[in-house]
Coordinates of C-alpha atoms and ligand atoms in Angstrom, one line a residue:
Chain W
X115 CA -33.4 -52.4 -16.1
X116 CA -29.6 -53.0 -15.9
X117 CA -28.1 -54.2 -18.9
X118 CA -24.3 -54.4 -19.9
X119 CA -22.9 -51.7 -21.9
X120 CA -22.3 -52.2 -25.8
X121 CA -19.7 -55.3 -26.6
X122 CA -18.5 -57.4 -29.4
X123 CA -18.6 -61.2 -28.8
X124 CA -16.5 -63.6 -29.6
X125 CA -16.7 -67.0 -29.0
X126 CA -13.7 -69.5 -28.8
X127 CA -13.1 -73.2 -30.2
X128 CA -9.6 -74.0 -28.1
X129 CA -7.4 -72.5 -25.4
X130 CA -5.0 -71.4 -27.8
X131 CA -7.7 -69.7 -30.1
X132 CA -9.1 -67.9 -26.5
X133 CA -5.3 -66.6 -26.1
X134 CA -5.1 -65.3 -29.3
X135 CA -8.8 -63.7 -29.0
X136 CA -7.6 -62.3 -26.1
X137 CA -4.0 -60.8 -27.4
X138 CA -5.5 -59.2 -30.3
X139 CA -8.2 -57.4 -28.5
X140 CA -5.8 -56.6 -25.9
X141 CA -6.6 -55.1 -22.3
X142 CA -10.9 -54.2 -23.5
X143 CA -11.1 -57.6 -23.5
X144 CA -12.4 -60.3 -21.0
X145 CA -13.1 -64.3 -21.0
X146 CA -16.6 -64.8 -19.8
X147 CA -16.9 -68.4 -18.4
X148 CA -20.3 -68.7 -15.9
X149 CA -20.3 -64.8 -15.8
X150 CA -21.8 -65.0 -12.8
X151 CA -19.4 -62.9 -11.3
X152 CA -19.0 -61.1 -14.1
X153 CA -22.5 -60.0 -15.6
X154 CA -23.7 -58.4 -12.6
X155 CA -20.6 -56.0 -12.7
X156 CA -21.4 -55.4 -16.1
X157 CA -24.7 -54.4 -15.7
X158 CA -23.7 -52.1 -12.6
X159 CA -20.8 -50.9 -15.2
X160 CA -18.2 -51.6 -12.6
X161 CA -16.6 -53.8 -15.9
X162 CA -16.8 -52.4 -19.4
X163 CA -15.1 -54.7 -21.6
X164 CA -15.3 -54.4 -25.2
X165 CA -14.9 -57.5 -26.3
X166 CA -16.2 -60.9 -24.1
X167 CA -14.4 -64.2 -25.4
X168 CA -16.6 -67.1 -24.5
X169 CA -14.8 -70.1 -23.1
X170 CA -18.0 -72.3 -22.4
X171 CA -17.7 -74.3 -25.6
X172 CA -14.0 -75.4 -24.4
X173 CA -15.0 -78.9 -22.9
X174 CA -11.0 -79.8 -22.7
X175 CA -11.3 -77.4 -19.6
X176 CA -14.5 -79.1 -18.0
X177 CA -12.8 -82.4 -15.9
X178 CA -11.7 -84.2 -12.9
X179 CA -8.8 -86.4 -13.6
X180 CA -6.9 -88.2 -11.3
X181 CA -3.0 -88.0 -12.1
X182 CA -0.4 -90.0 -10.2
X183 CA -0.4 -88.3 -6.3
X184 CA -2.5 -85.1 -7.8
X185 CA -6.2 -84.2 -8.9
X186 CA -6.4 -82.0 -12.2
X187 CA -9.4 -79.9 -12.0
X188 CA -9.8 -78.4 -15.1
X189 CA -11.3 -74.4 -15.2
X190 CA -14.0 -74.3 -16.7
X191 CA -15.5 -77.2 -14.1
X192 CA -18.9 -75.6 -12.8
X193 CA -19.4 -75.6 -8.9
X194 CA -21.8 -78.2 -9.6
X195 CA -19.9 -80.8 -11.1
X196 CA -17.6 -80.5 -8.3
X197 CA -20.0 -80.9 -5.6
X198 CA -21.3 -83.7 -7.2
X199 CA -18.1 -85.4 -7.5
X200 CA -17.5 -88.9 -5.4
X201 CA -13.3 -88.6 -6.1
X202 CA -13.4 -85.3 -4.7
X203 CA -15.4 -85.8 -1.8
X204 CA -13.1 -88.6 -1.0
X205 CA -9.8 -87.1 -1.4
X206 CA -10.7 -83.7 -0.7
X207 CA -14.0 -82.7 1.5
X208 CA -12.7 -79.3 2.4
X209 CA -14.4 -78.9 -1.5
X210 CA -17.6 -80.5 -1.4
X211 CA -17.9 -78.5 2.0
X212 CA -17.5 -75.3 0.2
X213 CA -19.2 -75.8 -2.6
X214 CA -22.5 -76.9 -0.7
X215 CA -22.4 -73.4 0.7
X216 CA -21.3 -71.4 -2.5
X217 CA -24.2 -69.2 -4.0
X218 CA -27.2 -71.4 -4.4
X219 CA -27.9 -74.3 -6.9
X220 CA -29.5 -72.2 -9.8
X221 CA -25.8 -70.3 -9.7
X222 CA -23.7 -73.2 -9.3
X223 CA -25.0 -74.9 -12.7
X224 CA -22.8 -71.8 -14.1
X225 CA -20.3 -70.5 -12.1
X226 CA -16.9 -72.3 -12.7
X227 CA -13.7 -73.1 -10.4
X228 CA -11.6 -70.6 -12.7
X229 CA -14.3 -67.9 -13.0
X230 CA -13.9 -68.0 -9.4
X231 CA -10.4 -68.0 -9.1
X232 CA -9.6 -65.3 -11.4
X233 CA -12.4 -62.9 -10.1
X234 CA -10.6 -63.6 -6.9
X235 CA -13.3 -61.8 -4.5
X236 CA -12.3 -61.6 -1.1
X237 CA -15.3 -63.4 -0.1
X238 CA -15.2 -66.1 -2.5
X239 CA -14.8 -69.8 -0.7
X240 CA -12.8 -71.6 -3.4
X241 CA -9.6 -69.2 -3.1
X242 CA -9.3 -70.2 0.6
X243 CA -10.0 -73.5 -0.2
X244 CA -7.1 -74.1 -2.6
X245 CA -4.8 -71.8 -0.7
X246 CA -5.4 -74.4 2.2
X247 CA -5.1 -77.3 0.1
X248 CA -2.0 -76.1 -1.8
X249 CA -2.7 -75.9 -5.1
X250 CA -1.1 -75.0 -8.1
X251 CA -2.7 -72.8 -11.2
X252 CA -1.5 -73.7 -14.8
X253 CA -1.9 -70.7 -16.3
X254 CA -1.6 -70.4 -20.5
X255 CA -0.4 -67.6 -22.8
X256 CA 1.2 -67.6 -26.2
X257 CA 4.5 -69.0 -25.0
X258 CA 3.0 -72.3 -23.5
X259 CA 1.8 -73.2 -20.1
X260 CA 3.7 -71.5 -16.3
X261 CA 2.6 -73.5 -12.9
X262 CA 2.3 -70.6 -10.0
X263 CA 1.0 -71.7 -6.3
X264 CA -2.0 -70.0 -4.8
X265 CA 0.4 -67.3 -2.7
X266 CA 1.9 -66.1 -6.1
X267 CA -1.8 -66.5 -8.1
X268 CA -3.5 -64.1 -5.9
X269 CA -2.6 -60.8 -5.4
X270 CA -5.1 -59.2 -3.5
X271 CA -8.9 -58.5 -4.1
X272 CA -9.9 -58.8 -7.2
X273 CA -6.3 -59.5 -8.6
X274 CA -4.7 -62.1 -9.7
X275 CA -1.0 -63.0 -11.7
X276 CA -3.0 -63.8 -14.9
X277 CA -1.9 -61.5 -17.5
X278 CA -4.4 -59.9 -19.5
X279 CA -3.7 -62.3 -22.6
X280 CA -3.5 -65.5 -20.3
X281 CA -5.7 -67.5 -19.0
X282 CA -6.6 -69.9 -16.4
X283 CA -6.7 -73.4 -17.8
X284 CA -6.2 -75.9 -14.7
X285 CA -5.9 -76.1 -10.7
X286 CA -3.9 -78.9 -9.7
X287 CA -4.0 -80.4 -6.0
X288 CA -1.5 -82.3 -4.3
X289 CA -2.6 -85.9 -2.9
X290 CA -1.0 -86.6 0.7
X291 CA -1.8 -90.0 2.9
X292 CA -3.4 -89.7 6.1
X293 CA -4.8 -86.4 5.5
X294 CA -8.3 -84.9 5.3
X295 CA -9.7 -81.0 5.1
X296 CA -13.0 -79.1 6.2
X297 CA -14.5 -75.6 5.5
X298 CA -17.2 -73.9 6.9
X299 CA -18.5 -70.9 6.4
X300 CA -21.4 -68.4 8.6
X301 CA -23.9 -66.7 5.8
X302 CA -27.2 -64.6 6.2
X303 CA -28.7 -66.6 3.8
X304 CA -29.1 -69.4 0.9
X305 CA -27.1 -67.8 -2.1
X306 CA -25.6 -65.2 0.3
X307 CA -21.4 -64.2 0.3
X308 CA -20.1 -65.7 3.9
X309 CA -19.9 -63.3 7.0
X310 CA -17.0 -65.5 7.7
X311 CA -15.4 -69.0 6.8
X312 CA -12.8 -70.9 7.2
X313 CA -11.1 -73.9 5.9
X314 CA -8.4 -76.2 7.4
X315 CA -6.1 -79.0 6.2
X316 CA -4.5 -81.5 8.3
X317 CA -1.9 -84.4 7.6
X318 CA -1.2 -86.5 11.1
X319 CA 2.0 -88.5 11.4
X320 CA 1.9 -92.6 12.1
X321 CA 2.1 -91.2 16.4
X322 CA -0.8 -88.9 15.7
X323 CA 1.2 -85.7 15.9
X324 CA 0.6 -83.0 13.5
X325 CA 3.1 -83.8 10.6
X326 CA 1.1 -80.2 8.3
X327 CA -1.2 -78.2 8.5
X328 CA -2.8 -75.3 6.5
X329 CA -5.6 -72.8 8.0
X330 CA -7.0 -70.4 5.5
X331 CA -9.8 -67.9 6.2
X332 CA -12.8 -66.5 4.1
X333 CA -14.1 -62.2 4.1
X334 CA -12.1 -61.2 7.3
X335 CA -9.3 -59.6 5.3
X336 CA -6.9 -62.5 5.5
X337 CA -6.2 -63.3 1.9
X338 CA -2.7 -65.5 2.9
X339 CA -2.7 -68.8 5.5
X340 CA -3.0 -67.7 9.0
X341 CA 0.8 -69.1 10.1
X342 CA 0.3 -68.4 13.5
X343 CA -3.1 -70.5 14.3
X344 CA -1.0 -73.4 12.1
X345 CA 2.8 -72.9 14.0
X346 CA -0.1 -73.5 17.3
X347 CA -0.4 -77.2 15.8
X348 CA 2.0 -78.1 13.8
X349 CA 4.6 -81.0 15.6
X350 CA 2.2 -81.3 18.5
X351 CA -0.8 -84.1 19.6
X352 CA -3.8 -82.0 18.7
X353 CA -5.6 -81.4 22.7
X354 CA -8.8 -79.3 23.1
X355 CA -6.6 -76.6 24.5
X356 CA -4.4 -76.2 21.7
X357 CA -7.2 -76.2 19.5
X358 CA -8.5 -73.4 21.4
X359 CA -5.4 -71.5 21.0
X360 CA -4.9 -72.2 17.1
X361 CA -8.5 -70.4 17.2
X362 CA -7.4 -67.6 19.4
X363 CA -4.3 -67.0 16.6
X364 CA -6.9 -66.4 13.8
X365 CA -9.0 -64.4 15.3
X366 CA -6.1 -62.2 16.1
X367 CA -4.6 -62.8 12.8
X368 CA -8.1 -61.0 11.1
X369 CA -8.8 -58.1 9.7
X370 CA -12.5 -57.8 9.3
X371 CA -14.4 -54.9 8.1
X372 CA -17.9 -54.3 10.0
X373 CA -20.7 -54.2 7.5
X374 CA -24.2 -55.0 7.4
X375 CA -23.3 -59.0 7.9
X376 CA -21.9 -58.0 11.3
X377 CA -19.3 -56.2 13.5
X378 CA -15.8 -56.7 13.8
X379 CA -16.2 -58.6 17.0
X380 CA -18.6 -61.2 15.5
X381 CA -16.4 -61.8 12.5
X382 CA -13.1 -61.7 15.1
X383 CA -15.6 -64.7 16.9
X384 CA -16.5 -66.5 13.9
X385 CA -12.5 -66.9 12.8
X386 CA -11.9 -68.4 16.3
X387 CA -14.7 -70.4 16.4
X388 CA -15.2 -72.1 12.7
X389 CA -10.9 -72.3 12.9
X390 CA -11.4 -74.9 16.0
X391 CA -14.3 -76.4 14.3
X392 CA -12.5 -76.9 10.7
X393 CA -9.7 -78.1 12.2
X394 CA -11.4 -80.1 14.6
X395 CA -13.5 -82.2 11.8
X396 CA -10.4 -82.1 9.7
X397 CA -8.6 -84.4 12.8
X398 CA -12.1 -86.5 12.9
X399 CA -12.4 -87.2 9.2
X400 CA -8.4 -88.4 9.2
X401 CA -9.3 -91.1 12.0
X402 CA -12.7 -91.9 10.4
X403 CA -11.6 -93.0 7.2
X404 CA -8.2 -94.3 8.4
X405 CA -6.4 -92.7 5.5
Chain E
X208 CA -22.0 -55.4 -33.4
X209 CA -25.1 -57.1 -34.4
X210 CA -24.8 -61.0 -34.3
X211 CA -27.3 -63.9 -35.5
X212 CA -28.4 -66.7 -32.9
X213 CA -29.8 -69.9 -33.4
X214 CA -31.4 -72.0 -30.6
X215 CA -34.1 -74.4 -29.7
X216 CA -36.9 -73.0 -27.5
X217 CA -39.3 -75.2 -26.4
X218 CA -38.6 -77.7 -29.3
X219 CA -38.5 -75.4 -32.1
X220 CA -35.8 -73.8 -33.6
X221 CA -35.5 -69.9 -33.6
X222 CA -33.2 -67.5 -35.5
X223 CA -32.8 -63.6 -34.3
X224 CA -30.6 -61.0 -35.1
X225 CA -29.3 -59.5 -31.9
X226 CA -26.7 -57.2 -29.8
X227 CA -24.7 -59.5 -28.0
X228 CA -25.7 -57.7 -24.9
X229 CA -28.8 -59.0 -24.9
X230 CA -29.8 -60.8 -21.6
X231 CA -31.6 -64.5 -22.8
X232 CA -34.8 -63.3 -20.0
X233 CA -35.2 -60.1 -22.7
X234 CA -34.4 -62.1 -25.5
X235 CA -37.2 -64.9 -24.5
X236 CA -39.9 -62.1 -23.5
X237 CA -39.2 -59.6 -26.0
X238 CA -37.6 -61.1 -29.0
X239 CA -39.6 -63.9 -28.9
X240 CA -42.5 -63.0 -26.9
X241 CA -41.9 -65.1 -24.3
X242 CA -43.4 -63.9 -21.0
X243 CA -44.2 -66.6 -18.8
X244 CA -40.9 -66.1 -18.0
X245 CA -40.5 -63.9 -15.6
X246 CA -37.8 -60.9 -14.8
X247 CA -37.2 -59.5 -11.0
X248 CA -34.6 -58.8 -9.2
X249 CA -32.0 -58.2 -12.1
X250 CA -29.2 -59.2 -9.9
X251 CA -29.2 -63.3 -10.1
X252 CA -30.8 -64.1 -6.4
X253 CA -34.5 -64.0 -6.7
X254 CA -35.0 -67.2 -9.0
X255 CA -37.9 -65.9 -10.9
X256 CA -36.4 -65.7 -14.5
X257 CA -35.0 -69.2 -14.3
X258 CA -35.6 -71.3 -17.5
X259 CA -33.9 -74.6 -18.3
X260 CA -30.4 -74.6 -20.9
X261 CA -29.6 -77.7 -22.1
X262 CA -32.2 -79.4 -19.3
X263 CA -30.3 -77.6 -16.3
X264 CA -31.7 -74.5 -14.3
X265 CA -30.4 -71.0 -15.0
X266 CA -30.9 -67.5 -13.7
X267 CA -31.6 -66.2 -17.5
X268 CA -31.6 -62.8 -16.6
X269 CA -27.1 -63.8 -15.9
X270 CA -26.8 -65.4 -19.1
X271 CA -26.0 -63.7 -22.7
X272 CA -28.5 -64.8 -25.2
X273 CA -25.4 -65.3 -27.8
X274 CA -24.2 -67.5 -24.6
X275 CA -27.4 -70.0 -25.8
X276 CA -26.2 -69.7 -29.3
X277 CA -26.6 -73.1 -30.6
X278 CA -28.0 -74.5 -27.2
X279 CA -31.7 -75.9 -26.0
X280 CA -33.8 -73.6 -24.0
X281 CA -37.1 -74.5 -22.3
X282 CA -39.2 -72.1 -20.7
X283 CA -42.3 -72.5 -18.7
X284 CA -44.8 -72.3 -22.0
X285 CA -42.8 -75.4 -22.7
X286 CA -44.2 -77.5 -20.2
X287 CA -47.5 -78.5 -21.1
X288 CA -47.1 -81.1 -23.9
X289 CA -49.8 -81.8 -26.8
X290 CA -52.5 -80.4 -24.5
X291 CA -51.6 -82.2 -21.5
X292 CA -49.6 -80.2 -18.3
X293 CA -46.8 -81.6 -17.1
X294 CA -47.4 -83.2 -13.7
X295 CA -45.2 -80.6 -12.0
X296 CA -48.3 -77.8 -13.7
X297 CA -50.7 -80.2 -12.5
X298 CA -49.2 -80.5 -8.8
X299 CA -48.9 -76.9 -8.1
X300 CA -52.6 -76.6 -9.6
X301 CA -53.4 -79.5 -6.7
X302 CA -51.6 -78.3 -3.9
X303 CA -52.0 -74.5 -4.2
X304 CA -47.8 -74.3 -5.3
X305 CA -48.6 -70.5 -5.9
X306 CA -50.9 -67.6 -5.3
X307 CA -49.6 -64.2 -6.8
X308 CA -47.8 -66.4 -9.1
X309 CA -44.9 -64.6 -9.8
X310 CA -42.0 -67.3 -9.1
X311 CA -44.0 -70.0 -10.2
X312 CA -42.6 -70.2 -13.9
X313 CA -38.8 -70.0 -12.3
X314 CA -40.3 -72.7 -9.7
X315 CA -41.2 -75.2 -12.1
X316 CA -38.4 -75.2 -14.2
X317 CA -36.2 -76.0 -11.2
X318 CA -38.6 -78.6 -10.0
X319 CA -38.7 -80.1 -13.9
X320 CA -34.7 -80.5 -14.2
X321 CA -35.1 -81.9 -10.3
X322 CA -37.4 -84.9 -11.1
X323 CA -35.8 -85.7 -14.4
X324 CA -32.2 -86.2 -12.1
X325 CA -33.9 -87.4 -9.1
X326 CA -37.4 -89.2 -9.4
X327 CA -38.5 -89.5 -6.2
X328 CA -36.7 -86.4 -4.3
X329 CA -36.9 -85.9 -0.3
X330 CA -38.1 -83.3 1.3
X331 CA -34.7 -81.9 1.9
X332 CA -33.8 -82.7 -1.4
X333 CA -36.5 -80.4 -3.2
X334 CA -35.8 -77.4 -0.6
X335 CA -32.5 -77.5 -1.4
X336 CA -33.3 -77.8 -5.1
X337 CA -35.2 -74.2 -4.8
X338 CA -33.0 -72.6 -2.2
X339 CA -32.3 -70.3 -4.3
X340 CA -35.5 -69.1 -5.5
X341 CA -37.4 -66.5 -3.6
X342 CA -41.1 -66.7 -2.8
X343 CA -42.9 -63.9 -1.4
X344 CA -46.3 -65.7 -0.8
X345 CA -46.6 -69.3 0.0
X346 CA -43.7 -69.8 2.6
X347 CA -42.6 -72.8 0.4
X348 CA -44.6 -75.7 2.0
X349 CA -47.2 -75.7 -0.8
X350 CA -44.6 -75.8 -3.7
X351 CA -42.5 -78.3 -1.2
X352 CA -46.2 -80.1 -1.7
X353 CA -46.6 -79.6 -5.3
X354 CA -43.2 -81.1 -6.4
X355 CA -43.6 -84.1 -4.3
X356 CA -47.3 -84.4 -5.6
X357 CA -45.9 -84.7 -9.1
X358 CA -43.4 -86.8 -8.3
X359 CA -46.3 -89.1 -7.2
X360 CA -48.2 -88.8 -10.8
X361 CA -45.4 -88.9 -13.0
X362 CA -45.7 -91.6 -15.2
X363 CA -49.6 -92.1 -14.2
X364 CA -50.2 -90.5 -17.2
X365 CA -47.4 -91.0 -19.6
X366 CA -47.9 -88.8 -22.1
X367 CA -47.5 -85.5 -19.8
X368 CA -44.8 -87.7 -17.9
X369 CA -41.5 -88.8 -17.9
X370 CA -38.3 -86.6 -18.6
X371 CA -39.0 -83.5 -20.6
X372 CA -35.6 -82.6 -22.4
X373 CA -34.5 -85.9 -24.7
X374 CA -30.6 -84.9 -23.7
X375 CA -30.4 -85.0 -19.8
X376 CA -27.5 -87.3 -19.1
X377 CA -28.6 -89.7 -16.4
X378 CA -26.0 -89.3 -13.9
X379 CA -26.2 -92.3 -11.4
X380 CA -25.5 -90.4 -8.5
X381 CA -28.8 -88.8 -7.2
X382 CA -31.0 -91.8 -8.1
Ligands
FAD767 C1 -26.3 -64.6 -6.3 C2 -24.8 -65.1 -6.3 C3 -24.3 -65.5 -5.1 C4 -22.9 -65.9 -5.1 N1 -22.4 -66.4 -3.9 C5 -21.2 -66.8 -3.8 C6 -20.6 -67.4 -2.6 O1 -21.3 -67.4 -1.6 N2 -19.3 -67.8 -2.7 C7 -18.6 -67.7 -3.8 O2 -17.4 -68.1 -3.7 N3 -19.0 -67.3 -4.9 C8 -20.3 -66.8 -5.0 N4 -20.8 -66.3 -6.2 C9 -19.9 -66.3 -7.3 C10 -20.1 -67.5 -8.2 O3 -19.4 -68.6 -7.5 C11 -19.5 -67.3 -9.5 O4 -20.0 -68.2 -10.4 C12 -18.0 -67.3 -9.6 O5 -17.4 -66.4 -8.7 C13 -17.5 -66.9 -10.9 O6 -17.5 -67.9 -11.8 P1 -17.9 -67.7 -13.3 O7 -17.5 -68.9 -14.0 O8 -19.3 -67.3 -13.3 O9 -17.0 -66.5 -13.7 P2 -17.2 -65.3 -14.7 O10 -18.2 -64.4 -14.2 O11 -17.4 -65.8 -16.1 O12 -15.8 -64.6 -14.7 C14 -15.3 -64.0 -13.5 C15 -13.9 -63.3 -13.9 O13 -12.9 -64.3 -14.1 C16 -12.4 -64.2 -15.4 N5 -12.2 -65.6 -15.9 C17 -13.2 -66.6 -15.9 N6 -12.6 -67.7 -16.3 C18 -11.3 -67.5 -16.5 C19 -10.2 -68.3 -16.9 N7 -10.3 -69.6 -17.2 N8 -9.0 -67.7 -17.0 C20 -8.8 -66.4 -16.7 N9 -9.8 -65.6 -16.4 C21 -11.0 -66.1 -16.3 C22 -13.4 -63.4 -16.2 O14 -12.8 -62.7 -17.3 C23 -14.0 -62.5 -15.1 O15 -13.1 -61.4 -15.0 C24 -22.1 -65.9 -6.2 C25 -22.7 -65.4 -7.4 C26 -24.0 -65.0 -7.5 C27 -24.6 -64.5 -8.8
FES768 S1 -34.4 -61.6 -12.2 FE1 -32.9 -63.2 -12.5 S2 -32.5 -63.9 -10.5 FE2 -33.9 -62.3 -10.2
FES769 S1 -46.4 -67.2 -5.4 FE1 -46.1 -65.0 -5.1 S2 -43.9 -65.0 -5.1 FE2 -44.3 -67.1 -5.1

């Protein structure tokens, strides 16, 4: 039977009461939002905190809100509420693309945009996906709120630059006209972590050129956007050749590990391969919807 | 620490003293007695513990019991209603939805929360709905089966019909 080790719970009634919580019981203590992540690693006793502050009574951070030429998603939005979302399947698909694919239904009643964020495992789908879509994190400690983009937010498996009396409170994504996104991602499995992913973003100028683009990638040991598969495209008419190329770049640009979901090689093949595709359906949604 | 929770299982409210590490599976079979719901893999991906909180599907044994603290639980011996089963009881009765029996409680949960949201799911929509429950015995089709045989009796009898959990939102969406 695996069961977390001894802690004191607390649960909090605002952001500001969570940051307190969180300064007074200093570095032994952890915000538990789904804890989905963070449960199991308790009960292996890869975590120990001493003190768990629940955030799941702070509905302020449980929203979608349009804002001018940005979505606000606030952290404590559970993967299903996203995927359910209309606005953000219209604005941004690259999400409801990922979040069909992250863990499995039961799990994504719980598990929440922030939890997932913060725990920042490097096979988690919604870092790449706001990487790729350039997002900013609002992060909140005593002093008020600071705004950090995705390269400064993560810092590597498992890390991230919330300090350990801060917390997550919102992602905001920028808007941009005639632009669409995709992800995909290879699992074993329903529920199962990805064997590879990847997730593109595309804007095209009025001639159809490729004005920006952003091309992240999902458990091949790429945690940054893979600038040469994006220098491939950017400025030029998207052809089936360059394509190919841009896939060529992030297969080069990974680092996979061989486990038991598969071999370097296949990992190397699956960033070339879901790279074209991604960027590919990225191109086809633009024309689609005209945006 | 020891901590006092208050929640509403299966319509009636319960009070425990409890270590906040206390998973809500072993709070709901051993605190309460509660063992129609069911504990497996320990590691959220087998599906068999799921109960409903606050009328939505959860892996119990990955949520605290202090995390239900003030919340609405429903387990499988809170299906059957003054006497009657609940259609989706009844439908994996009809079509053979289980044989050792061991996801079944977990099964019908899911497929509870899925017909009060979506009345009359598809095929897809109901594997999709368990995909991440794990069933050793049946290969699926007969709980694919049962679901959609309840979807086709609820409301033929009303009192075992209709939604189950008062506060669902209706959310337009899937209807
Ligand atoms: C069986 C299974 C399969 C899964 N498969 C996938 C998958 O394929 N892809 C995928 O991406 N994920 C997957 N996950 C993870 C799932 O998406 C988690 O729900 C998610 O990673 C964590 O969200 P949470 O809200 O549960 O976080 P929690 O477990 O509550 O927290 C995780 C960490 O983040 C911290 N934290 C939480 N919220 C905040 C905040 N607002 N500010 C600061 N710190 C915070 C916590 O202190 C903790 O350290 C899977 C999980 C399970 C159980
Ligand atoms: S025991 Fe909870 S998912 Fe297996
Ligand atoms: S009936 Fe045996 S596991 Fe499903």
């Amino acid at each position: 039977m695996q069961i977390p080790a001894p802690f004191d719970y607390a649960r909090a009634a605002s952001v500001d009461e969570a940051v307190a919580l969180l300064a007074r019981y200093g570095e032994d203590a952890r915000l538990i939002a789904g804890g989905h992540s963070l449960l199991p690693m308790m009960k292996l006793r890869l975590a120990r905190p001493e003190w768990l502050i629940d955030i799941n009574a702070l509905d302020e951070l449980d929203f979608i809100r349009r804002d001018g030429n940005r979505l606000r998603i606030g952290a404590l939005t559970r993967h299903r509420t996203l995927l359910d979302s209309d606005e953000v399947r219209a604005l941004f698909p690259i999400i409801t693309d990922a979040e069909r694919v992250v863990a499995d239904p039961v799990v994504r009643n719980r598990g929440t945009i922030g939890g997932s964020l913060c725990q920042a495992d490097p096979a988690e789908d919604l870092s790449t996906v706001c990487t790729v879509l350039g997002a900013e994190a609002v992060i909140h400690g005593a002093n008020g709120d600071r705004v950090i983009g995705m390269e400064d937010f993560h810092r590597g498996p498992y890390e991230t630059a919330v300090e350990f009396d801060e917390m997550l409170t919102e992602v905001r994504l920028p808007i941009r006209e005639r632009s669409s996104s995709a992800y995909e991602k290879v699992e074993r499995r329903v529920g199962d972590w990805a064997v590879a992913a990847a997730g593109a973003g595309v804007t095209l100028a009025e001639d159809g050129t490729i004005a920006d683009i952003a091309i992240g990638l999902t458990a091949v040991g790429v945690e940054t956007r893979v600038a040469d598969a994006e220098a491939v495209l950017r400025g030029r008419h998207p052809s089936d050749e360059l394509i190919a190329q841009a896939g060529q770049a992030a297969a080069r640009a990974a680092e996979p590990l061989a486990d038991q979901r598969g071999s370097e090689e296949y990992k190397r093949h699956l960033a070339d391969a879901l790279t074209q595709r991604v960027v590919r359906r990225s191109i086809a949604r633009i024309q689609t919807t005209g945006a | 620490m020891t901590m006092h929770v208050t929640m509403t299982v299966n319509g009636s409210e319960v009070e425990r003293d409890i270590e906040p590490r206390v998973l809500l599976v072993h709070f709901l079979r051993e605190d309460l007695g509660l063992t129609g719901t069911h504990w497996g893999c320990d590691t959220s991906n087998c599906g068999t513990c799921v109960v409903q909180l606050d009328g939505e599907p959860v892996k119990s044994c990955t949520v605290l019991a202090a995390m239900a603290d003030g919340h609405t639980v429903k387990t499988v011996e809170g299906l059957e209603q003054g006497g009657q089963l609940d259609p989706i009881q009844q439908g994996f009765m009809e079509e053979h939805g289980l044989q050792c029996g061991f996801c079944t409680p977990g099964m019908m949960l899911t497929a509870r929360a899925l017909l009060d949201r979506s009345p009359n799911p598809s095929e897809g929509e109901i594997r999709e709905a368990i995909s991440g429950q794990i069933c050793r015995c049946t290969g699926y089709a007969t709980i694919v089966r049962a679901v959609q045989w309840a979807a086709e009796h609820e409301g033929a009898d009303a009192a075992g019909g209709g939604p189950t959990n008062g506060q669902l939102e209706t959310e337009g969406a899937h209807a």
